mmCIF file of C-alpha atoms and ligand atoms in Angstrom:
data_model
loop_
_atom_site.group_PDB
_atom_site.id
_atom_site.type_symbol
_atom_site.label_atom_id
_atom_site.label_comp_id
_atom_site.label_asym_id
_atom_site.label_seq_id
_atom_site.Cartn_x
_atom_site.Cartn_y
_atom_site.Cartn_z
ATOM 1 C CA UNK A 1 -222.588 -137.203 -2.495
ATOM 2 C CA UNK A 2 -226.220 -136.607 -2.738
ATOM 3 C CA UNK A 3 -227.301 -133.125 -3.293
ATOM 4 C CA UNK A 4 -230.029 -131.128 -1.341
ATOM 5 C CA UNK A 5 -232.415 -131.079 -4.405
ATOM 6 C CA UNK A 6 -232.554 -134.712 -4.958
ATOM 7 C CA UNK A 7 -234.958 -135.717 -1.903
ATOM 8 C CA UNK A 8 -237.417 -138.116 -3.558
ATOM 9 C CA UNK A 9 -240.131 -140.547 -1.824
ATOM 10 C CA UNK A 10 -237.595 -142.641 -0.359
ATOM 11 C CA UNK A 11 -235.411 -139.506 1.984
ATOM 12 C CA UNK A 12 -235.693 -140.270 5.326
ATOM 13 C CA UNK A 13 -236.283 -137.345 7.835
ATOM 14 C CA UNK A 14 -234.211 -136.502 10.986
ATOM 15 C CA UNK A 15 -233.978 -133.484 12.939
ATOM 16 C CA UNK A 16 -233.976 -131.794 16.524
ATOM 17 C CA UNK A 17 -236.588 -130.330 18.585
ATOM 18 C CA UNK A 18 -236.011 -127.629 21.221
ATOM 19 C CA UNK A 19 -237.660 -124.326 21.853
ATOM 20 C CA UNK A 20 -236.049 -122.036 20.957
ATOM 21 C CA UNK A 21 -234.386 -123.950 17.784
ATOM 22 C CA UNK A 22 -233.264 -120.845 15.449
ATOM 23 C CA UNK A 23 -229.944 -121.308 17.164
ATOM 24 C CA UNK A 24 -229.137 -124.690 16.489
ATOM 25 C CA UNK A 25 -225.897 -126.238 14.875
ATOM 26 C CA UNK A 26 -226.985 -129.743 14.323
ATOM 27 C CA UNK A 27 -228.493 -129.504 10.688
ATOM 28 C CA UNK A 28 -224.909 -128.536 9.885
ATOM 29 C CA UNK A 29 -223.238 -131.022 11.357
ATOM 30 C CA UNK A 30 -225.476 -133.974 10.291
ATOM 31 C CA UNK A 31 -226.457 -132.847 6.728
ATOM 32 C CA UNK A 32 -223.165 -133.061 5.223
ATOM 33 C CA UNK A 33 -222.187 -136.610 7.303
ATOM 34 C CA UNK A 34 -225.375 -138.127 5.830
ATOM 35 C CA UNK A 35 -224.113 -136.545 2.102
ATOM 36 C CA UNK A 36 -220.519 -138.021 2.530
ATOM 37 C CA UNK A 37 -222.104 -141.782 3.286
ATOM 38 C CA UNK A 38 -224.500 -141.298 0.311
ATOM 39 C CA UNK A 39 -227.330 -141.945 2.686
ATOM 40 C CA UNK A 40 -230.769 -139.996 1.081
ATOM 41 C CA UNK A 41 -231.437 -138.453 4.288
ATOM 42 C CA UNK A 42 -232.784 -135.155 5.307
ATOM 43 C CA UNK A 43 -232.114 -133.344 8.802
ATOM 44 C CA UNK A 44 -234.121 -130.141 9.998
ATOM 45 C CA UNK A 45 -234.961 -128.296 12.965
ATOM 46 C CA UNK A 46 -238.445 -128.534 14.276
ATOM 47 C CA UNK A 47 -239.566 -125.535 17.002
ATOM 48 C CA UNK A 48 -241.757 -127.074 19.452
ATOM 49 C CA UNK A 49 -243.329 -125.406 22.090
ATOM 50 C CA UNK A 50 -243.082 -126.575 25.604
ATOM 51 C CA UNK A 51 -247.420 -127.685 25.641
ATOM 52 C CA UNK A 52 -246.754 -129.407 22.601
ATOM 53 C CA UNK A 53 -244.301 -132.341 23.323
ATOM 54 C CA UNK A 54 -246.545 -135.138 23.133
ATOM 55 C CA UNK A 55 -248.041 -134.005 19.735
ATOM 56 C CA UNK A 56 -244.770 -133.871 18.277
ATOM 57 C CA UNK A 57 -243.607 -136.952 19.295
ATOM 58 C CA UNK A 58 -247.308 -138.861 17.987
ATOM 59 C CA UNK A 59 -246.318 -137.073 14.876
ATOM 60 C CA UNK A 60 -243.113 -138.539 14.912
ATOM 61 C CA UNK A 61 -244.585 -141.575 14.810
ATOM 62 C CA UNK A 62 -247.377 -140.672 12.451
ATOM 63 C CA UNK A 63 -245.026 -138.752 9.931
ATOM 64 C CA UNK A 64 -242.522 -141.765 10.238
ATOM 65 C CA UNK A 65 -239.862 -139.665 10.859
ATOM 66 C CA UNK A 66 -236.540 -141.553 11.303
ATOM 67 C CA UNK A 67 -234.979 -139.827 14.313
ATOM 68 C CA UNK A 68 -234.415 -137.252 16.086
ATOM 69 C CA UNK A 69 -232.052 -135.111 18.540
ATOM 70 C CA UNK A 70 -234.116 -133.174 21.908
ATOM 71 C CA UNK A 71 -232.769 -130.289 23.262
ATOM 72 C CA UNK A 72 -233.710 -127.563 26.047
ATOM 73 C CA UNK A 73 -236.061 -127.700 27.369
ATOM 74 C CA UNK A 74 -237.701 -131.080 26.524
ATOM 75 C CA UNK A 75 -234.760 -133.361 27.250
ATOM 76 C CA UNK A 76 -236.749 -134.387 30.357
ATOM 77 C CA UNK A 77 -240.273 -133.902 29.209
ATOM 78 C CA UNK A 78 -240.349 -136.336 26.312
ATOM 79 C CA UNK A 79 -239.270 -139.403 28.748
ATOM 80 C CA UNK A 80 -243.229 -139.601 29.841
ATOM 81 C CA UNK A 81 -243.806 -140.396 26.089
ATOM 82 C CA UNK A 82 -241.473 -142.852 24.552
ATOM 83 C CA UNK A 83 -242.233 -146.500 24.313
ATOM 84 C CA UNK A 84 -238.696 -147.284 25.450
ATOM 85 C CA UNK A 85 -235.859 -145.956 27.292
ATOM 86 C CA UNK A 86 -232.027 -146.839 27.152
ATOM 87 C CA UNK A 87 -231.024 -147.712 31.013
ATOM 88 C CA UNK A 88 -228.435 -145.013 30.930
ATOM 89 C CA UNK A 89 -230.956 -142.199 29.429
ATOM 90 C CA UNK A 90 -233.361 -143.673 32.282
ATOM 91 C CA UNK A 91 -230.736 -142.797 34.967
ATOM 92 C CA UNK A 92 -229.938 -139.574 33.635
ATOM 93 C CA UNK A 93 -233.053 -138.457 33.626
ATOM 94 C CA UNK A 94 -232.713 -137.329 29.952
ATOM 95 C CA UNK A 95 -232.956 -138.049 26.434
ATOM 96 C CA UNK A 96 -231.311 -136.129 23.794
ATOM 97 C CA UNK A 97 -231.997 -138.777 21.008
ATOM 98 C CA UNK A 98 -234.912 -140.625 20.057
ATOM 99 C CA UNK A 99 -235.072 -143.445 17.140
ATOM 100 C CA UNK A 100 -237.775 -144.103 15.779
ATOM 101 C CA UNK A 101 -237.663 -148.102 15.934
ATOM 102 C CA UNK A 102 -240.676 -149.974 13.471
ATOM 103 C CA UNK A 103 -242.877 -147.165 14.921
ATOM 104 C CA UNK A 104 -241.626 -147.403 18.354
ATOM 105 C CA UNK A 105 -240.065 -144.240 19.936
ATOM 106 C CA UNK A 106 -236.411 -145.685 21.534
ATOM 107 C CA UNK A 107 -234.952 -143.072 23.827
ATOM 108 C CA UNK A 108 -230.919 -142.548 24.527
ATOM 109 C CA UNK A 109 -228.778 -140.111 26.058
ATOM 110 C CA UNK A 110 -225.470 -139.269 23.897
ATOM 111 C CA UNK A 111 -224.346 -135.773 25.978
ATOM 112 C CA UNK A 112 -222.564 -137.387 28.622
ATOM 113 C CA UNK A 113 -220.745 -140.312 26.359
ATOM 114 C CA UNK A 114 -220.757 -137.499 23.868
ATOM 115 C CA UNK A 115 -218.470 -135.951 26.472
ATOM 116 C CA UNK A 116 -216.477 -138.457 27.040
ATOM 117 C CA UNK A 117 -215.822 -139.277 23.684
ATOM 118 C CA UNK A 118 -214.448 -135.854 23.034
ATOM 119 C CA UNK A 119 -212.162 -135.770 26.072
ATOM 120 C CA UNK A 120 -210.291 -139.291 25.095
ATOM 121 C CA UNK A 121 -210.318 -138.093 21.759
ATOM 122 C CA UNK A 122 -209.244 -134.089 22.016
ATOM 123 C CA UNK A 123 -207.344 -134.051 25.095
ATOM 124 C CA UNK A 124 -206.127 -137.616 24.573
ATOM 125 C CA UNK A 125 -206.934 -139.014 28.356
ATOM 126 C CA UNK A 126 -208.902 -141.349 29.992
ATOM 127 C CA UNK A 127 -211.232 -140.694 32.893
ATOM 128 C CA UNK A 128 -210.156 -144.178 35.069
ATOM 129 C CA UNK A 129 -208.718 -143.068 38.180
ATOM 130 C CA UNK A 130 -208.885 -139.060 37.551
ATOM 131 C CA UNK A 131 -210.363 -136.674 40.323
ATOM 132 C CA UNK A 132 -212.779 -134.737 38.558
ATOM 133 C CA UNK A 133 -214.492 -131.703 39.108
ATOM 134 C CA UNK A 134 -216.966 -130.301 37.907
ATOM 135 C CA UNK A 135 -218.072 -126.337 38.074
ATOM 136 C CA UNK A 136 -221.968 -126.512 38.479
ATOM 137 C CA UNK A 137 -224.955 -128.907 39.000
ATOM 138 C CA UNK A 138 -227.321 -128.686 36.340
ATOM 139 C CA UNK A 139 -228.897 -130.479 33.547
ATOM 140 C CA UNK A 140 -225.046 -130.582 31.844
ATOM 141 C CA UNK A 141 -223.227 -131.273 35.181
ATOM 142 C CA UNK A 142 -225.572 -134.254 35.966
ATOM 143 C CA UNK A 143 -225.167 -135.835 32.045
ATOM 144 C CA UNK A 144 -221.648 -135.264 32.259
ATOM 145 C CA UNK A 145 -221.598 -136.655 36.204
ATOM 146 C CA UNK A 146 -222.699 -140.078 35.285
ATOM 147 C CA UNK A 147 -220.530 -140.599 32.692
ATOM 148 C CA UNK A 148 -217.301 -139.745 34.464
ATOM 149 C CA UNK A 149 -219.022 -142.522 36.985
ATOM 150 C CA UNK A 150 -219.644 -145.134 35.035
ATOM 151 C CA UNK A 151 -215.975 -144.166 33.247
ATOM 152 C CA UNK A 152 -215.055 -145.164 37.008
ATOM 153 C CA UNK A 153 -213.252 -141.832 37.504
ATOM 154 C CA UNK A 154 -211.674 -141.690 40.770
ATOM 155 C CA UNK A 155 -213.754 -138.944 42.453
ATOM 156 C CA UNK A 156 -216.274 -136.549 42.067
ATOM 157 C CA UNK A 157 -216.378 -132.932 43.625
ATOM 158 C CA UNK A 158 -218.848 -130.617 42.753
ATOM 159 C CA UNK A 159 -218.981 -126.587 43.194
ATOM 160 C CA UNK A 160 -222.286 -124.933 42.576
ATOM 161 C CA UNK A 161 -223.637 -121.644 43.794
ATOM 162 C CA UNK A 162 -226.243 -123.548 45.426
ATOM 163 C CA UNK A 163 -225.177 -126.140 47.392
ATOM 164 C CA UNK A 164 -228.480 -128.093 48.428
ATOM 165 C CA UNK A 165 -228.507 -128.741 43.935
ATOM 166 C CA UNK A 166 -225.305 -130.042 44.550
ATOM 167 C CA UNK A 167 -225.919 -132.117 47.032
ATOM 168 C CA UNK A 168 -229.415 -133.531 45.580
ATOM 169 C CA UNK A 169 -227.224 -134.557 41.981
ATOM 170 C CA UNK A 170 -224.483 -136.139 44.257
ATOM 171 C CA UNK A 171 -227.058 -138.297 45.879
ATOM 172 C CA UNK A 172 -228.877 -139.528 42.993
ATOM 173 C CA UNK A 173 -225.470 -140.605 41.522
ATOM 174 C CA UNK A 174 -224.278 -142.234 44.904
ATOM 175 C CA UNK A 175 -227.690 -144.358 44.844
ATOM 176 C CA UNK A 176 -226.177 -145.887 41.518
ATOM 177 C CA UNK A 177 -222.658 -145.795 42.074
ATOM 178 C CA UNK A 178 -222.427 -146.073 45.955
ATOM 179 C CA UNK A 179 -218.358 -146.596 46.448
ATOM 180 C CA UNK A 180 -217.252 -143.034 44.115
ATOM 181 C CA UNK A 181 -216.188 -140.554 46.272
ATOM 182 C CA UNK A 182 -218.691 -137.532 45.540
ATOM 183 C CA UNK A 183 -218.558 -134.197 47.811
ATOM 184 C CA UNK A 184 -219.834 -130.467 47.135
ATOM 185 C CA UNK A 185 -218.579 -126.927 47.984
ATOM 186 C CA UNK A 186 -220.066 -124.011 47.009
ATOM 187 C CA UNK A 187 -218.180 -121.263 44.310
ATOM 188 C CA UNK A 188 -217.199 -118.817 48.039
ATOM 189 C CA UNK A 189 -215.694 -121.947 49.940
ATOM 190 C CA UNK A 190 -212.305 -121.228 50.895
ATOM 191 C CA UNK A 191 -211.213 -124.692 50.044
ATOM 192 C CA UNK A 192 -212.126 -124.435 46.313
ATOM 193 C CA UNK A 193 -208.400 -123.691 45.087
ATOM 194 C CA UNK A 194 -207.233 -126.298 47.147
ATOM 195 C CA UNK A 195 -209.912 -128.927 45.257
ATOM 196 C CA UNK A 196 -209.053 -127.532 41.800
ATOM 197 C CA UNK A 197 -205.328 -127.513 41.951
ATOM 198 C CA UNK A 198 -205.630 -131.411 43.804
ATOM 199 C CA UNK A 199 -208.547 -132.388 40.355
ATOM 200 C CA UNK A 200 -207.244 -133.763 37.473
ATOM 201 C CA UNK A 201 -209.601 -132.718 35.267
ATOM 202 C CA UNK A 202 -212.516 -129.570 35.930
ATOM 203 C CA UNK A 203 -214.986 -129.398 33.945
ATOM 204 C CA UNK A 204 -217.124 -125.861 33.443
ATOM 205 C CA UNK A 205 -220.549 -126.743 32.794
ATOM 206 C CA UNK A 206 -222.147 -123.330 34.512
ATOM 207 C CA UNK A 207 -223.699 -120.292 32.178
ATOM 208 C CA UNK A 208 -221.875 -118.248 33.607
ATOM 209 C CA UNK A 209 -219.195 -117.058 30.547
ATOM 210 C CA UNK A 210 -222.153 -117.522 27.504
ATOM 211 C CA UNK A 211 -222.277 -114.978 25.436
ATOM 212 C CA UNK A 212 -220.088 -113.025 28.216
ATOM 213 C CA UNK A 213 -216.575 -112.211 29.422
ATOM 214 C CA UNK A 214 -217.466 -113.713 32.976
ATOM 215 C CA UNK A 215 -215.963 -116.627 34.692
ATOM 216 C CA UNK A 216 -217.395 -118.468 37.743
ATOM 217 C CA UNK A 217 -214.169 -118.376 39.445
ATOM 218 C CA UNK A 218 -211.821 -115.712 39.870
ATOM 219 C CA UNK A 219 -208.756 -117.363 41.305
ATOM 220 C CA UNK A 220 -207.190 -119.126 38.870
ATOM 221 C CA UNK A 221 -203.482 -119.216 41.034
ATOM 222 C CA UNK A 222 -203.948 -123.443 41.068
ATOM 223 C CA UNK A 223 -204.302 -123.956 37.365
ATOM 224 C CA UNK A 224 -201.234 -125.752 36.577
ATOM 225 C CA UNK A 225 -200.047 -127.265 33.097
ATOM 226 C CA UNK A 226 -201.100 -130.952 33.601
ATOM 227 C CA UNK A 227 -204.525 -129.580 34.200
ATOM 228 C CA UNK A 228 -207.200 -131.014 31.483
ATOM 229 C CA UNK A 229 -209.843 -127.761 31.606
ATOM 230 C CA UNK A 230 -213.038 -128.251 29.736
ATOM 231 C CA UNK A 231 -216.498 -125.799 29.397
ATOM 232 C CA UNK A 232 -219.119 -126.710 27.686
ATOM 233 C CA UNK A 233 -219.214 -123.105 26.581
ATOM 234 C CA UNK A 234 -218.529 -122.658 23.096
ATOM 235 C CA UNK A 235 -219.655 -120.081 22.022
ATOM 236 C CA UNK A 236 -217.288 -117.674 22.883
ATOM 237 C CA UNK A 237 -215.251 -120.066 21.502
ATOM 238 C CA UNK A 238 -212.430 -119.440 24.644
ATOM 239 C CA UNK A 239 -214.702 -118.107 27.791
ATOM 240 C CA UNK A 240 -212.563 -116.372 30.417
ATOM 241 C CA UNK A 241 -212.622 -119.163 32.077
ATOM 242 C CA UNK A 242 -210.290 -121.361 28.850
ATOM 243 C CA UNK A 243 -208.122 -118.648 28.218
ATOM 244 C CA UNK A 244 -207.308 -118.178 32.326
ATOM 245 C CA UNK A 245 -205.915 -122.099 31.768
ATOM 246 C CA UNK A 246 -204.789 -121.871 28.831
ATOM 247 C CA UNK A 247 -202.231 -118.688 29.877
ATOM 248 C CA UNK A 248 -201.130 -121.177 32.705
ATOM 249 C CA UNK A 249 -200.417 -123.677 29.729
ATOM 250 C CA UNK A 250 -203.076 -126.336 30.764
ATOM 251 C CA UNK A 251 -204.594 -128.167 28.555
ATOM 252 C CA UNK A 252 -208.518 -127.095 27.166
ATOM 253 C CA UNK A 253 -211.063 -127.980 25.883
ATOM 254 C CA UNK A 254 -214.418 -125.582 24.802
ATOM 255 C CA UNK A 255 -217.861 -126.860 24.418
ATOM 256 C CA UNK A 256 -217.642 -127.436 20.421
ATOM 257 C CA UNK A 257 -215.959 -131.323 21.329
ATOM 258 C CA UNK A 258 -218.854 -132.725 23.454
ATOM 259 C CA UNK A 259 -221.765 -130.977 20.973
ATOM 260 C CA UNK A 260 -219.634 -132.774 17.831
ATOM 261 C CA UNK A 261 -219.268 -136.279 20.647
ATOM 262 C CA UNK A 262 -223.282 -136.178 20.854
ATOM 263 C CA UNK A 263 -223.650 -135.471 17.352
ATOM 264 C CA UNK A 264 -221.189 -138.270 16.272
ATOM 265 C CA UNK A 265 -222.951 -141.175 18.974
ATOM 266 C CA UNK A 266 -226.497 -140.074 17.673
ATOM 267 C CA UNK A 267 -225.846 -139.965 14.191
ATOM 268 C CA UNK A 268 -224.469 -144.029 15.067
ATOM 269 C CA UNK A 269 -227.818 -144.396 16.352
ATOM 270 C CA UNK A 270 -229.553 -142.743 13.760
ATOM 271 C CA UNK A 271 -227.792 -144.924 10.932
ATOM 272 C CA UNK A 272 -225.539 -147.693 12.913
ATOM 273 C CA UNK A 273 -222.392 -145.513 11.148
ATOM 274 C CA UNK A 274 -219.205 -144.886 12.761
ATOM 275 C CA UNK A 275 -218.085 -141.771 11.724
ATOM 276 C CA UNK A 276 -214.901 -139.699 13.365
ATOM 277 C CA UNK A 277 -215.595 -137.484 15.565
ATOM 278 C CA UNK A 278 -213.451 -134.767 14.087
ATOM 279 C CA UNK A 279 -215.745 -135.047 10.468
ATOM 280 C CA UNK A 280 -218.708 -133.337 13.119
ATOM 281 C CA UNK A 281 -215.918 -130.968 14.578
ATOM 282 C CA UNK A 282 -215.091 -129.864 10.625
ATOM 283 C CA UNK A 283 -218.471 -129.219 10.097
ATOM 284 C CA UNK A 284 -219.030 -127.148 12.914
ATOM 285 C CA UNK A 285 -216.372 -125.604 12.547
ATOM 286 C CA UNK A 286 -217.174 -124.539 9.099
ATOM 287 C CA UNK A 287 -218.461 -121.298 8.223
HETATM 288 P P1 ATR B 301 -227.909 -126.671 32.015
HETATM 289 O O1 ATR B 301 -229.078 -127.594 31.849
HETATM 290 O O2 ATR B 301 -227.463 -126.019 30.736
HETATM 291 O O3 ATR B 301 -226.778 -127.307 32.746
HETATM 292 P P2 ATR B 301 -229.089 -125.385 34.310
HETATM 293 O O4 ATR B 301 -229.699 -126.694 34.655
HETATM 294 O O5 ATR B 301 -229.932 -124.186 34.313
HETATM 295 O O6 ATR B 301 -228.429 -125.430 32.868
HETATM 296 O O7 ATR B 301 -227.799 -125.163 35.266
HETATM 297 C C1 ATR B 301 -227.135 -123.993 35.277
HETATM 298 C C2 ATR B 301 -225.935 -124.095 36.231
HETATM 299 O O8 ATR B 301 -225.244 -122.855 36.180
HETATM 300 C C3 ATR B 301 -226.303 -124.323 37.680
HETATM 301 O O9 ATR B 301 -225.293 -125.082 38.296
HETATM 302 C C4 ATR B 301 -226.338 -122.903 38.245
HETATM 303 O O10 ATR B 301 -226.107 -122.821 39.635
HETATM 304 P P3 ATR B 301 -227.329 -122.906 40.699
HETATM 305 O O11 ATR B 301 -227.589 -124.353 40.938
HETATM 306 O O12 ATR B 301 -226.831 -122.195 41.893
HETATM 307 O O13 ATR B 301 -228.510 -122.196 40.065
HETATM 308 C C5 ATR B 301 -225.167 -122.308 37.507
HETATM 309 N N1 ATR B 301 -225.268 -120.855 37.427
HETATM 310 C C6 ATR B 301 -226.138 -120.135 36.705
HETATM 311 N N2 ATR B 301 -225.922 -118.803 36.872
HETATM 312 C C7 ATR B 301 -224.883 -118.692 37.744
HETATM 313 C C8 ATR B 301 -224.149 -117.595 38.325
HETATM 314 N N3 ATR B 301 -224.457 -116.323 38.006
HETATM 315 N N4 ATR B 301 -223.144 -117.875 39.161
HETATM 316 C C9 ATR B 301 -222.796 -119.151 39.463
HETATM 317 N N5 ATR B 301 -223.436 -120.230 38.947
HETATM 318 C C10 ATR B 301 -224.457 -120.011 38.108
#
């Protein structure tokens, strides 16, 4: 193990960028990963504001930072300034990890693999074949979206408040996968219990439960106990939403498996390690 105090000229520097950034878990997750493999690394949080991308990213390059992890709300922003992007981080519309390469800026996506990774692994299935659902059609939903599409799920079915978002996301992933069955409801359709109880897995990837004791649904008469339900939620650690299926004995999943997933596939990319996904989930988990 290396300690903190023995950064020398030879640590190399990772961290994340977001704004805000106070809140962030990663430095805990990555810190003690990078101590365990003996690697003389250091990984921070950097706040940068929204007017400022491009400066941080030249000073990336100029302060040869290693790597780093983007979060809200420059996930789309810093695509405009990388020399490279990964083909799936270019569909997605998003990076959440950039390497810095020999002094070129690589940019990946790790949320939606990161997703994955933590539902084969957690809830110990596979996507193939499963009708999914997903609850919302945001940023999350769409990382998340064309995973379960290239994971060749069986179906797609988005619910969203808004149903014109729902249907723009469901296009954009029909132009790349044109044979998976995609359709949209919104939350008040009267068909929604029917699509829930018929899904295989749901996936809650809304706001609505963060930080609160409200739940984008309120019928929860379809949840049944071969039912895989996931939110990206986690902190509460159990939204209203978890503990609804969980009291009908499905199985769940909160949000703390695809942040550790993400963590675990860019910290590969950071350092070309393998490490198990539940050494991020202890360290999260960790006080
Ligand atoms: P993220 O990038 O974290 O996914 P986002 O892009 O802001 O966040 O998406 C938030 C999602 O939560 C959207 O699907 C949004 O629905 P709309 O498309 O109708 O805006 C959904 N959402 C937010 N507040 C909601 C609410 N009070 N009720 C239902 N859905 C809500």
């Amino acid at each position: 193990m290396i300690p903190h105090t023995a950064f020398d000229g030879y640590t190399l520097i990772f961290g994340v960028i977001g704004s805000p950034i106070t809140h962030t878990f990663s430095p805990k997750m990555h810190n003690p990963v990078f101590r365990k493999h003996a690697i003389n690394a250091a990984y921070v949080p950097f706040h940068v504001n929204p007017n400022q991308v491009e400066d941080a990213l030249k000073g990336l390059k100029a302060l040869s930072i290693s790597g780093i992890n983007v979060t809200l709300p420059h996930k789309q922003t810093v695509l405009k300034y990388l020399d490279d992007v990964d083909p799936y981080a270019q569909k997605v519309g998003a990076v959440n990890t950039i390497v810095n390469k020999n002094g070129r800026l690589i940019g990946y996506n790790t949320d939606g693999p990161g997703f994955i990774l933590a539902l084969e692994t957690e809830c110990r299935t596979t996507v193939q074949n499963k009708k999914c659902t997903i609850l919302g059609a945001g940023g999350s939903a769409r990382a998340i979206a064309f995973s379960l599409a290239q994971q060749h799920a069986a179906s797609l079915t988005f619910i969203n408040r808004t149903l014109r978002t729902a249907q723009e996301l469901a296009e954009n992933i029909s132009s790349s996968h044109p044979t998976l069955p995609i359709q949209c409801l919104t939350n008040t359709s009267s068909d929604v219990a029917t699509i829930l109880s018929d899904s295989d897995i749901i996936i809650q990837t809304t706001s609505v439960g963060l930080n609160s004791t409200d739940s984008p649904i309120d019928n929860f008469d379809w949840v049944k106990p071969n039912h895989i339900c996931v939110d990206i939620i986690y902190l509460p650690s159990k939204t209203t939403f978890l503990k609804q299926c969980e009291q009908k004995n499905a199985v769940i999943q909160n949000g703390l498996g695809m942040l550790a997933g993400q963590g675990a596939l860019a910290f590969e990319l950071f350092t070309g390690i393998k490490e198990d996904l539940s050494t991020f989930k202890r360290e999260l988990n960790h006080d």
